[in-house]
Amino acid sequence: MASSKNNTIKLKFDSARKYAPAPESRSSAKINARYDLFINGKFEKPVSKKYFGTISPSSEEKLSEVADANAADVDKAVKAARQAYDRYWKKLSGAERGKYIYRIARMIQERARELAIIESLNGGKPIRESRDFDVPTAANHFFYYAGWADKLEYAFPNRQAQPLGVAGQIIPWNFPLLMAAWKIAPALATGNTVVLKPAETTPLTALKLAEIIQEADIPPGVVNIITGAGATGAALVNHPGIDKIAFTGSTQVGKIIQNAIAGTSKKATLELGGKAANIIFDDAPLDQAVEGVINGIFFNQGHVCCAGSRLYVQESVFKQVVQKLKDRLETMIVGDPLDKNTDIGAINSKEQLNTINKYIKIGIKEGAEMYQSSAELPHKGFWCRPTLFTNVAQSNRIAQEEIFGPVLAIQSFRTDDEVIEKANNSPYGLSSGVWTDKGSKIFNLTTKLRSGVVWANTFNKFDPTSPFGGYKESGYGREGGLHGLNAYVKLI
Ligand code: ADP
């Protein structure tokens, strides 16, 4: 029996390996050798005179170099945004703002292929994801919020929604274009102007978005996009001309930002880390649940704040589910992000790979049992085999701390109350998932799980109309839907 199972795995694995390479051509992705800062509608050389290289994490090849904005550059960008706000944008009708935002959405669609290729090259994620998820969802966010721009009186009945002013927006490297869309679209729809800073490892699609914004004739200064690392982000947060900070990133930096703006009139939304629990009951459709768990943790190499990195399986189906997961892991193809067959791409940076490897060692040292797929890894670039741990204790660091990689910690449970307690026993509270055939169980859990999102019989589903955000150390404020508009207005 065991050997026939092994044969099945091997067959599946071999057939996966036999796919002929199907790489997406890079020819339609135009990447300049160097990018300046996008300020006041133009690409301007940085006052700092400094640039830094940006690479492809799958090959370590240098793709381009981008400006390293210092405090003087941040000041220029914030002043441009303020001027555009005062002189033009806040006075424009909602219908006119909407037209501009629709234009951005359409141009993202027109250039979808190029954006997807660059996203995969610069970030390491599989082209299937950037092509089928990141880029279309980014366009959808612009379409969705364009629709609200002239309907704010319906969004906030009997109230008048006024923009906040200039928004400083800082985003991470896991969904570079999509996070830019999440931030820019609702800000513009409500009449704010923005200065956006992408993460230092993934600046290229944000700079492509800057080109789109320029081509779309968005009035100069309404959107400014500046590149740099943590110091640039800190200069933006601390600039007195900023009215609102929208941040997505680590809990550690979120706390620094919260301290920095304490006592100022700056408003903030912080979308921080997570340690999502996926819960499989014994009455769940197990194959679907296993697919959902695989999608939940291995999607985008686990570089997802809402990744389902903890799995709780009801005791009676525990062995079965773990075996199904192991079998499925063996079929997953790790490799070239531009290959359409690839399931798991490159880890975003060497630092992140070091962090993931550190946690894998911690898991083993804590006594958990590790299982990794036998996928061959490319020689260059940053890679991690999909990994799962069993024999995990609730207090283990791999069950408590955010790893941000393709590493799943699995535990068993017996009763509903027990799993609710275990799932909530986390400093985070961004998302969770429940797999069961019973609607009553879903309702019981959704009301008791302390997380901003609870997915039922699915995972990692996103839609511009749905709010997203966390509890506890996962931050505060919501993005998406009507709630996302609320974060950019004062109501009078
Ligand atoms: P991650 O761990 O996901 O890389 P970080 O929180 O370090 O997340 O980074 C998210 C974003 O925050 C990036 O754009 C980064 O440059 C920026 N950042 C890092 N440090 C600071 C800081 N002290 N103030 C403002 N932004 C920062």
PDB file of N, CA and C in Angstrom, residues 22 44 58 62 130 213 222 249 257 277 282 337 342 353 413 455 478:
ATOM      1  N   ALA A  22       7.840  26.820 -20.432  1.00  0.00           N
ATOM      2  CA  ALA A  22       6.910  27.702 -21.138  1.00  0.00           C
ATOM      3  C   ALA A  22       7.111  29.129 -20.643  1.00  0.00           C
ATOM      4  N   GLU A  44      12.289  63.256 -12.167  1.00  0.00           N
ATOM      5  CA  GLU A  44      13.318  64.240 -11.805  1.00  0.00           C
ATOM      6  C   GLU A  44      14.487  63.561 -11.136  1.00  0.00           C
ATOM      7  N   SER A  58      15.156  35.852  -8.832  1.00  0.00           N
ATOM      8  CA  SER A  58      15.261  34.488  -9.353  1.00  0.00           C
ATOM      9  C   SER A  58      16.580  34.245 -10.076  1.00  0.00           C
ATOM     10  N   LYS A  62      20.892  42.221 -12.321  1.00  0.00           N
ATOM     11  CA  LYS A  62      20.459  43.597 -12.068  1.00  0.00           C
ATOM     12  C   LYS A  62      19.509  44.021 -13.183  1.00  0.00           C
ATOM     13  N   SER A 130       0.944  36.917 -11.155  1.00  0.00           N
ATOM     14  CA  SER A 130       0.958  38.350 -11.483  1.00  0.00           C
ATOM     15  C   SER A 130      -0.001  38.626 -12.647  1.00  0.00           C
ATOM     16  N   ILE A 213       0.539  57.059 -15.170  1.00  0.00           N
ATOM     17  CA  ILE A 213      -0.098  58.258 -14.620  1.00  0.00           C
ATOM     18  C   ILE A 213       0.294  59.492 -15.439  1.00  0.00           C
ATOM     19  N   VAL A 222      -0.519  65.343  -8.443  1.00  0.00           N
ATOM     20  CA  VAL A 222      -1.617  64.605  -7.783  1.00  0.00           C
ATOM     21  C   VAL A 222      -1.105  63.257  -7.278  1.00  0.00           C
ATOM     22  N   GLY A 249       2.995  46.842   5.901  1.00  0.00           N
ATOM     23  CA  GLY A 249       4.338  46.302   6.098  1.00  0.00           C
ATOM     24  C   GLY A 249       4.416  45.567   7.420  1.00  0.00           C
ATOM     25  N   ILE A 257       6.070  53.776  13.173  1.00  0.00           N
ATOM     26  CA  ILE A 257       5.256  54.832  12.548  1.00  0.00           C
ATOM     27  C   ILE A 257       4.231  55.378  13.540  1.00  0.00           C
ATOM     28  N   ALA A 277      -4.866  31.405  10.795  1.00  0.00           N
ATOM     29  CA  ALA A 277      -5.189  30.002  11.075  1.00  0.00           C
ATOM     30  C   ALA A 277      -6.179  29.505  10.026  1.00  0.00           C
ATOM     31  N   ASP A 282     -13.641  17.763  10.372  1.00  0.00           N
ATOM     32  CA  ASP A 282     -13.658  16.440   9.738  1.00  0.00           C
ATOM     33  C   ASP A 282     -14.778  16.271   8.718  1.00  0.00           C
ATOM     34  N   PRO A 337      10.089  32.225 -12.312  1.00  0.00           N
ATOM     35  CA  PRO A 337       8.809  32.917 -12.158  1.00  0.00           C
ATOM     36  C   PRO A 337       8.142  33.232 -13.502  1.00  0.00           C
ATOM     37  N   THR A 342       5.139  27.318 -13.442  1.00  0.00           N
ATOM     38  CA  THR A 342       5.685  27.465 -12.089  1.00  0.00           C
ATOM     39  C   THR A 342       4.584  27.722 -11.057  1.00  0.00           C
ATOM     40  N   LEU A 353      15.059  35.286   2.584  1.00  0.00           N
ATOM     41  CA  LEU A 353      15.397  33.860   2.561  1.00  0.00           C
ATOM     42  C   LEU A 353      16.120  33.482   3.861  1.00  0.00           C
ATOM     43  N   PHE A 413      -6.761  19.324  16.495  1.00  0.00           N
ATOM     44  CA  PHE A 413      -7.683  19.774  17.551  1.00  0.00           C
ATOM     45  C   PHE A 413      -8.843  18.798  17.626  1.00  0.00           C
ATOM     46  N   TRP A 455     -12.417  33.600   5.994  1.00  0.00           N
ATOM     47  CA  TRP A 455     -12.872  32.965   4.755  1.00  0.00           C
ATOM     48  C   TRP A 455     -13.517  31.627   5.100  1.00  0.00           C
ATOM     49  N   ARG A 478      -9.284  49.936   7.634  1.00  0.00           N
ATOM     50  CA  ARG A 478      -9.676  48.973   6.605  1.00  0.00           C
ATOM     51  C   ARG A 478      -9.373  49.548   5.230  1.00  0.00           C
TER      52      ARG A 478
END
